Short mmCIF file of C-alpha atoms in Angstrom, two decimals:
data_model
loop_
_atom_site.label_atom_id
_atom_site.label_comp_id
_atom_site.label_asym_id
_atom_site.label_seq_id
_atom_site.Cartn_x
_atom_site.Cartn_y
_atom_site.Cartn_z
CA UNK X 36 54.36 109.41 -23.05
CA UNK X 37 58.14 109.93 -22.74
CA UNK X 38 60.65 112.18 -21.03
CA UNK X 39 61.04 113.17 -17.40
CA UNK X 40 57.86 112.34 -15.49
CA UNK X 41 58.37 115.36 -13.25
CA UNK X 42 58.17 117.82 -16.11
CA UNK X 43 55.17 120.00 -15.60
CA UNK X 44 53.90 122.68 -13.27
CA UNK X 45 52.58 120.21 -10.75
CA UNK X 46 56.02 118.89 -10.00
CA UNK X 47 58.27 121.91 -10.41
CA UNK X 48 59.80 123.15 -7.18
CA UNK X 49 59.64 126.99 -6.81
CA UNK X 50 63.32 127.82 -6.28
CA UNK X 51 62.38 131.50 -6.24
CA UNK X 52 61.18 130.93 -2.65
CA UNK X 53 64.84 130.40 -1.54
CA UNK X 54 65.58 134.14 -1.78
CA UNK X 55 68.00 135.95 0.45
CA UNK X 56 65.20 138.02 1.76
CA UNK X 57 64.16 135.03 3.95
CA UNK X 58 67.49 134.84 5.76
CA UNK X 59 66.17 137.23 8.44
CA UNK X 60 63.62 134.43 9.43
CA UNK X 61 66.36 131.82 9.62
CA UNK X 62 66.41 130.77 13.31
CA UNK X 63 69.56 128.67 12.76
CA UNK X 64 71.59 131.83 12.31
CA UNK X 65 70.48 133.53 15.54
CA UNK X 66 73.31 133.82 17.99
CA UNK X 67 76.43 135.80 18.88
CA UNK X 68 80.03 134.98 17.83
CA UNK X 69 81.52 135.39 21.34
CA UNK X 70 85.05 134.29 20.05
CA UNK X 71 85.29 137.38 17.89
CA UNK X 72 85.53 139.44 21.16
CA UNK X 73 88.63 137.61 22.29
CA UNK X 74 89.24 135.25 25.18
CA UNK X 75 89.87 131.41 25.35
CA UNK X 76 89.42 129.62 22.01
CA UNK X 77 89.13 126.06 21.11
CA UNK X 78 92.80 125.52 20.00
CA UNK X 79 94.16 127.18 23.04
CA UNK X 80 91.83 125.30 25.49
CA UNK X 81 92.95 121.97 24.05
CA UNK X 82 96.59 122.97 23.69
CA UNK X 83 96.35 121.79 20.07
CA UNK X 84 99.58 123.47 19.15
CA UNK X 85 101.45 121.15 21.39
CA UNK X 86 99.54 118.04 20.60
CA UNK X 87 99.49 118.43 16.78
CA UNK X 88 103.17 119.29 16.64
CA UNK X 89 104.30 116.38 18.83
CA UNK X 90 104.77 113.99 15.94
CA UNK X 91 108.53 113.79 15.16
CA UNK X 92 109.25 111.12 12.60
CA UNK X 93 112.60 109.53 13.30
CA UNK X 94 112.83 108.51 9.63
CA UNK X 95 112.54 112.03 8.54
CA UNK X 96 115.15 113.24 10.98
CA UNK X 97 117.43 110.69 9.41
CA UNK X 98 116.66 111.90 5.89
CA UNK X 99 114.48 108.97 4.90
CA UNK X 100 110.84 109.99 5.57
CA UNK X 101 108.63 106.97 5.83
CA UNK X 102 104.88 107.71 5.40
CA UNK X 103 103.47 105.07 7.97
CA UNK X 104 105.64 106.24 10.76
CA UNK X 105 103.22 109.07 11.29
CA UNK X 106 100.30 106.57 11.83
CA UNK X 107 102.42 104.66 14.24
CA UNK X 108 103.21 107.65 16.38
CA UNK X 109 99.66 109.03 16.35
CA UNK X 110 98.18 105.75 17.37
CA UNK X 111 100.51 105.27 20.24
CA UNK X 112 100.04 108.87 21.46
CA UNK X 113 96.30 108.25 21.34
CA UNK X 114 96.84 105.16 23.54
CA UNK X 115 98.85 107.21 26.02
CA UNK X 116 96.19 109.92 26.17
CA UNK X 117 93.52 107.23 26.91
CA UNK X 118 95.79 105.60 29.52
CA UNK X 119 96.01 109.05 31.21
CA UNK X 120 92.21 109.15 31.31
CA UNK X 121 91.93 105.67 32.67
CA UNK X 122 94.36 106.59 35.47
CA UNK X 123 92.39 109.71 36.20
CA UNK X 124 89.21 107.65 36.63
CA UNK X 125 90.98 104.87 38.50
CA UNK X 126 92.57 107.25 41.05
CA UNK X 127 89.27 108.91 41.65
CA UNK X 128 87.59 105.57 42.38
CA UNK X 129 90.49 104.58 44.73
CA UNK X 130 90.08 107.84 46.66
CA UNK X 131 86.36 107.18 47.14
CA UNK X 132 87.17 103.69 48.53
CA UNK X 133 90.05 104.99 50.66
CA UNK X 134 87.93 107.72 52.34
CA UNK X 135 85.13 105.22 53.15
CA UNK X 136 82.65 107.16 50.96
CA UNK X 137 81.82 104.04 49.03
CA UNK X 138 79.45 103.16 51.73
CA UNK X 139 77.18 105.92 50.46
CA UNK X 140 74.97 104.52 47.74
CA UNK X 141 75.22 107.76 45.76
CA UNK X 142 79.02 107.33 45.68
CA UNK X 143 78.68 103.59 44.69
CA UNK X 144 76.82 104.80 41.66
CA UNK X 145 79.58 107.22 40.94
CA UNK X 146 82.15 104.50 41.23
CA UNK X 147 80.23 102.22 38.86
CA UNK X 148 79.82 105.03 36.37
CA UNK X 149 83.58 105.68 36.33
CA UNK X 150 84.43 101.98 36.17
CA UNK X 151 82.12 101.55 33.18
CA UNK X 152 83.83 104.55 31.62
CA UNK X 153 87.15 102.77 32.01
CA UNK X 154 85.59 99.74 30.24
CA UNK X 155 84.34 101.81 27.35
CA UNK X 156 87.83 103.35 26.86
CA UNK X 157 89.42 99.81 26.99
CA UNK X 158 86.93 98.61 24.36
CA UNK X 159 88.10 101.56 22.19
CA UNK X 160 91.72 100.67 22.74
CA UNK X 161 91.11 97.00 21.93
CA UNK X 162 89.58 98.01 18.59
CA UNK X 163 92.35 100.63 17.90
CA UNK X 164 94.66 97.84 16.92
CA UNK X 165 92.71 97.50 13.76
CA UNK X 166 93.89 100.77 12.67
CA UNK X 167 97.51 99.97 13.19
CA UNK X 168 96.97 96.72 11.28
CA UNK X 169 96.18 98.69 8.12
CA UNK X 170 100.02 98.96 8.00
CA UNK X 171 101.75 95.79 6.60
CA UNK X 172 104.75 94.16 8.16
CA UNK X 173 106.94 95.50 5.31
CA UNK X 174 105.56 98.98 5.98
CA UNK X 175 106.62 98.74 9.56
CA UNK X 176 110.01 97.24 8.69
CA UNK X 177 110.78 100.28 6.62
CA UNK X 178 111.06 102.48 9.73
CA UNK X 179 111.38 100.01 12.63
CA UNK X 180 115.13 100.29 12.80
CA UNK X 181 114.77 104.03 13.68
CA UNK X 182 112.75 103.20 16.85
CA UNK X 183 115.39 101.32 18.85
CA UNK X 184 115.89 101.11 21.77
CA UNK X 185 112.36 102.59 22.40
CA UNK X 186 109.78 99.94 23.35
CA UNK X 187 106.18 99.77 24.30
CA UNK X 188 107.34 98.08 27.57
CA UNK X 189 108.66 101.49 28.59
CA UNK X 190 105.05 102.89 28.81
CA UNK X 191 105.10 104.31 32.32
CA UNK X 192 101.33 104.90 32.34
CA UNK X 193 100.56 101.27 31.48
CA UNK X 194 102.85 99.95 34.32
CA UNK X 195 101.14 102.43 36.68
CA UNK X 196 97.73 101.14 35.60
CA UNK X 197 98.86 97.51 36.26
CA UNK X 198 100.09 98.51 39.75
CA UNK X 199 97.08 100.60 40.69
CA UNK X 200 94.57 97.94 39.68
CA UNK X 201 96.48 95.30 41.61
CA UNK X 202 98.71 93.04 39.40
CA UNK X 203 100.76 91.10 42.02
CA UNK X 204 104.41 91.99 41.83
CA UNK X 205 105.29 88.41 42.60
CA UNK X 206 103.42 87.17 39.54
CA UNK X 207 104.86 89.61 36.94
CA UNK X 208 106.83 87.98 34.14
CA UNK X 209 110.47 89.22 34.44
CA UNK X 210 111.78 91.43 31.66
CA UNK X 211 115.03 89.94 30.35
CA UNK X 212 115.39 88.29 33.79
CA UNK X 213 115.26 91.59 35.50
CA UNK X 214 112.58 93.33 37.67
CA UNK X 215 110.22 95.41 35.43
CA UNK X 216 111.05 98.55 37.41
CA UNK X 217 114.77 98.31 36.46
CA UNK X 218 113.86 99.49 33.00
CA UNK X 219 112.84 102.90 34.38
CA UNK X 220 115.05 105.62 35.82
CA UNK X 221 114.70 108.80 37.83
CA UNK X 222 111.20 110.19 38.46
CA UNK X 223 109.58 107.39 36.57
CA UNK X 224 111.16 104.77 38.75
CA UNK X 225 110.03 106.70 41.88
CA UNK X 226 106.49 106.96 40.56
CA UNK X 227 106.38 103.18 39.97
CA UNK X 228 107.77 102.54 43.41
CA UNK X 229 105.23 104.77 45.03
CA UNK X 230 102.36 103.11 43.15
CA UNK X 231 103.41 99.70 44.46
CA UNK X 232 103.16 101.01 48.03
CA UNK X 233 99.76 102.58 47.69
CA UNK X 234 96.52 100.57 48.30
CA UNK X 235 95.51 98.91 45.04
CA UNK X 236 92.05 98.77 43.72
CA UNK X 237 92.10 94.98 44.52
CA UNK X 238 92.96 95.65 48.12
CA UNK X 239 90.32 98.35 48.47
CA UNK X 240 87.62 96.17 46.96
CA UNK X 241 88.67 93.32 49.26
CA UNK X 242 88.26 95.47 52.34
CA UNK X 243 84.78 96.58 50.94
CA UNK X 244 83.71 92.98 50.46
CA UNK X 245 84.80 92.01 53.87
CA UNK X 246 82.17 94.45 55.27
CA UNK X 247 79.32 92.79 53.31
CA UNK X 248 76.26 92.89 55.64
CA UNK X 249 74.92 89.48 56.54
CA UNK X 250 78.30 87.64 56.90
CA UNK X 251 78.51 87.88 60.68
CA UNK X 252 77.14 84.99 62.83
CA UNK X 253 75.13 87.42 65.04
CA UNK X 254 73.23 88.66 62.01
CA UNK X 255 72.03 86.80 58.95
CA UNK X 256 75.01 84.33 59.13
CA UNK X 257 74.91 83.66 55.47
CA UNK X 258 77.98 81.49 55.49
CA UNK X 259 76.86 79.27 58.38
CA UNK X 260 73.48 78.76 56.80
CA UNK X 261 74.89 78.17 53.34
CA UNK X 262 77.28 75.39 54.65
CA UNK X 263 74.37 73.58 56.30
CA UNK X 264 72.25 73.81 53.13
CA UNK X 265 75.11 72.59 50.91
CA UNK X 266 75.84 69.56 53.21
CA UNK X 267 72.10 68.75 53.18
CA UNK X 268 71.79 69.15 49.46
CA UNK X 269 74.85 66.95 48.78
CA UNK X 270 73.35 64.20 50.97
CA UNK X 271 70.08 64.35 49.03
CA UNK X 272 71.87 64.20 45.67
CA UNK X 273 73.97 61.27 46.79
CA UNK X 274 70.86 59.39 47.93
CA UNK X 275 69.28 60.01 44.44
CA UNK X 276 72.39 58.66 42.66
CA UNK X 277 72.66 55.63 45.01
CA UNK X 278 68.99 54.73 44.38
CA UNK X 279 69.75 54.14 40.68
CA UNK X 280 70.30 50.55 39.54
CA UNK X 281 73.85 49.46 39.04
CA UNK X 282 75.13 50.48 35.64
CA UNK X 283 77.99 52.25 33.90
CA UNK X 284 75.81 55.47 33.98
CA UNK X 285 75.44 55.17 37.76
CA UNK X 286 79.20 54.87 38.08
CA UNK X 287 79.71 58.01 35.94
CA UNK X 288 77.09 59.89 38.01
CA UNK X 289 78.89 58.84 41.19
CA UNK X 290 82.14 60.11 39.77
CA UNK X 291 80.66 63.45 38.74
CA UNK X 292 78.89 63.79 42.13
CA UNK X 293 82.23 63.21 44.02
CA UNK X 294 83.89 65.95 41.87
CA UNK X 295 81.08 68.37 42.68
CA UNK X 296 81.21 67.48 46.30
CA UNK X 297 85.05 68.06 46.48
CA UNK X 298 84.68 71.48 44.87
CA UNK X 299 81.87 72.70 47.11
CA UNK X 300 83.32 71.36 50.27
CA UNK X 301 86.65 73.08 49.43
CA UNK X 302 84.82 76.33 49.68
CA UNK X 303 84.50 75.83 53.46
CA UNK X 304 88.15 74.94 53.95
CA UNK X 305 89.75 78.20 55.04
CA UNK X 306 93.27 76.67 55.33
CA UNK X 307 93.08 75.46 51.68
CA UNK X 308 92.05 78.99 50.65
CA UNK X 309 95.08 80.53 52.49
CA UNK X 310 97.31 78.01 50.82
CA UNK X 311 96.01 78.94 47.36
CA UNK X 312 96.35 82.60 48.34
CA UNK X 313 100.02 82.15 49.20
CA UNK X 314 100.55 80.58 45.69
CA UNK X 315 98.87 83.33 44.02
CA UNK X 316 95.99 81.24 42.75
CA UNK X 317 93.49 83.30 44.74
CA UNK X 318 93.68 87.03 45.28
CA UNK X 319 90.86 87.84 47.81
CA UNK X 320 90.83 87.11 51.52
CA UNK X 321 88.62 84.31 52.71
CA UNK X 322 86.08 86.83 54.22
CA UNK X 323 86.09 88.85 51.05
CA UNK X 324 85.32 85.80 48.95
CA UNK X 325 82.35 85.05 51.26
CA UNK X 326 81.08 88.60 50.62
CA UNK X 327 81.59 88.25 46.85
CA UNK X 328 79.66 84.99 46.80
CA UNK X 329 76.85 86.38 48.91
CA UNK X 330 76.55 89.35 46.56
CA UNK X 331 76.56 86.91 43.59
CA UNK X 332 73.83 84.79 45.01
CA UNK X 333 71.50 87.66 46.10
CA UNK X 334 72.22 90.02 43.13
CA UNK X 335 68.45 90.32 42.51
CA UNK X 336 67.88 91.74 45.96
CA UNK X 337 67.81 95.58 45.74
CA UNK X 338 70.44 95.82 48.49
CA UNK X 339 72.92 93.95 46.39
CA UNK X 340 72.11 95.07 42.81
CA UNK X 341 74.56 98.00 42.88
CA UNK X 342 77.38 95.87 44.48
CA UNK X 343 76.84 93.17 41.86
CA UNK X 344 77.15 95.78 39.09
CA UNK X 345 80.50 96.81 40.62
CA UNK X 346 81.80 93.17 40.59
CA UNK X 347 80.62 92.83 37.00
CA UNK X 348 82.42 95.96 35.98
CA UNK X 349 85.71 94.74 37.61
CA UNK X 350 85.45 91.56 35.64
CA UNK X 351 84.75 93.53 32.39
CA UNK X 352 87.95 95.54 32.95
CA UNK X 353 89.95 92.27 33.53
CA UNK X 354 88.49 90.86 30.33
CA UNK X 355 89.30 93.86 28.33
CA UNK X 356 92.84 94.19 29.65
CA UNK X 357 93.34 90.57 28.66
CA UNK X 358 91.97 91.22 25.11
CA UNK X 359 94.16 94.26 24.81
CA UNK X 360 97.22 92.13 25.67
CA UNK X 361 96.16 89.41 23.29
CA UNK X 362 95.52 91.78 20.40
CA UNK X 363 98.90 93.33 21.16
CA UNK X 364 100.59 89.91 20.95
CA UNK X 365 98.85 89.05 17.70
CA UNK X 366 99.82 92.35 16.14
CA UNK X 367 103.47 92.05 17.20
CA UNK X 368 103.60 88.50 15.91
CA UNK X 369 102.22 89.73 12.57
CA UNK X 370 104.55 92.57 12.32
CA UNK X 371 107.92 91.17 13.47
CA UNK X 372 107.35 87.42 13.67
CA UNK X 373 109.82 85.91 16.20
CA UNK X 374 112.38 88.77 16.03
CA UNK X 375 113.57 90.47 19.27
CA UNK X 376 111.72 93.63 20.38
CA UNK X 377 113.16 97.13 19.69
CA UNK X 378 113.80 97.40 23.52
CA UNK X 379 115.75 94.13 23.59
CA UNK X 380 113.15 91.66 24.88
CA UNK X 381 112.31 88.46 23.07
CA UNK X 382 109.39 90.25 21.45
CA UNK X 383 106.48 87.99 20.71
CA UNK X 384 107.65 85.26 23.11
CA UNK X 385 107.74 87.76 26.04
CA UNK X 386 104.38 89.28 25.29
CA UNK X 387 102.71 85.84 24.80
CA UNK X 388 103.79 84.96 28.40
CA UNK X 389 101.89 87.91 29.78
CA UNK X 390 98.56 86.75 28.41
CA UNK X 391 97.62 84.47 31.31
CA UNK X 392 95.62 84.47 34.61
CA UNK X 393 98.66 85.77 36.44
CA UNK X 394 97.89 89.25 35.12
CA UNK X 395 94.09 88.87 35.78
CA UNK X 396 93.55 90.78 38.97
CA UNK X 397 89.95 89.85 39.85
CA UNK X 398 90.30 86.12 38.92
CA UNK X 399 88.40 85.15 42.08
CA UNK X 400 85.26 86.86 40.82
CA UNK X 401 85.42 84.77 37.63
CA UNK X 402 85.75 81.61 39.68
CA UNK X 403 82.56 82.31 41.73
CA UNK X 404 80.66 80.45 38.96
CA UNK X 405 82.53 77.30 40.05
CA UNK X 406 80.47 77.33 43.21
CA UNK X 407 76.98 77.74 41.72
CA UNK X 408 74.40 75.61 43.44
CA UNK X 409 70.60 75.02 42.95
CA UNK X 410 68.60 78.08 43.98
CA UNK X 411 66.89 76.19 46.75
CA UNK X 412 70.20 75.62 48.43
CA UNK X 413 70.70 79.38 48.96
CA UNK X 414 69.56 80.51 52.39
CA UNK X 415 66.21 82.20 52.23
CA UNK X 416 65.79 85.81 53.49
CA UNK X 417 62.76 86.57 55.69
CA UNK X 418 61.46 90.16 56.36
CA UNK X 419 63.49 90.47 59.49
CA UNK X 420 66.69 89.67 57.59
CA UNK X 421 65.70 92.11 54.82
CA UNK X 422 65.37 94.82 57.45
CA UNK X 423 68.66 93.89 58.96
CA UNK X 424 70.55 94.12 55.69
CA UNK X 425 69.21 97.61 54.98
CA UNK X 426 69.82 98.91 58.51
CA UNK X 427 73.30 97.28 58.90
CA UNK X 428 75.00 99.97 56.84
CA UNK X 429 73.66 102.82 59.00
CA UNK X 430 74.90 101.15 62.29
CA UNK X 431 78.46 102.42 61.34
CA UNK X 432 79.05 106.07 62.11
CA UNK X 433 81.42 106.36 59.10
CA UNK X 434 78.40 106.14 56.84
CA UNK X 435 77.34 109.58 57.95
CA UNK X 436 80.47 111.30 56.56
CA UNK X 437 79.52 114.61 54.94
CA UNK X 438 82.76 115.07 53.15
CA UNK X 439 82.71 115.36 49.40
CA UNK X 440 83.77 112.02 47.85
CA UNK X 441 85.99 113.74 45.27
#
């Protein structure tokens, strides 16, 4: 037997059933076209006429239209729109912290949702470089000359984001040996100055961490108990190493033990912490660091699960900001090599200097892992302590604020 196996009455589809007479039974077509009656429509709501006509090719204005300049403009406009959304979310979170509403668990969840949203946007922005990289260095060279003296450094929103999250002014890399703000004028300069004077997200989180229940000596006294447990644990570990027979391995173990001991004991040296703080190597106050470590150790306790999620989201943002900077550096190096930037900077060399811990705001949260200890060294919580931790937040009248967090 040959030919199509579906030939025959048993396999033929009855196309006659698809008649127009059945349209009256099509539920997918039930509805009313409200737009036909006038009123707000999609294009007007999104102001698409402004957005879609905001791509002015400098190459075209100069009589030499370069195709890829359109991609370059659209990509950077998309970046700026997302920066605007990030600032919108960041400002709302800062308001919740400033008003003390973060003490309400419902608002804490709102904060975490918005911080996670910022992370998702940053992930998108990190990946967006791959779209720009479909353009070759020669493609970019064709229209790069027309861009000068415009430069990505002049992105007001990105500088505002750095300020509002808490990049220390003292740690910023100078731009051509000048303060970064000197590259802005008028209202932009004033906005940057104002953002430097407002409480940063870092400062607001620091104040929140300082209020971590269980830090005070009259309560759980986590820090006091933790220091006692660490000293006891170190003594026990030293005894175990000392009990080993003399050998090269024992010498190595003693050396490693001493390093571990120095690291852990430095945690209880407040003066050393203040010294590192003055050098910019630490960002959080000593009390805030205690609170962060307590949350880190007790993250499985219901009382600390949400705070731990917040600390994690802050580190995620730092990581993604660093990845964004790194991808930017790599793309610039690929596109212009070691040439100067269109704004007059050293280009790749300048950008490379910004990919470091000096721009990582929540570096102390990353360093918490340095002070990990065996679980049995962490002070145990009894039922009384559990009750204290849950009741502590309600002892402060500011927790009863009925104002809307937004």
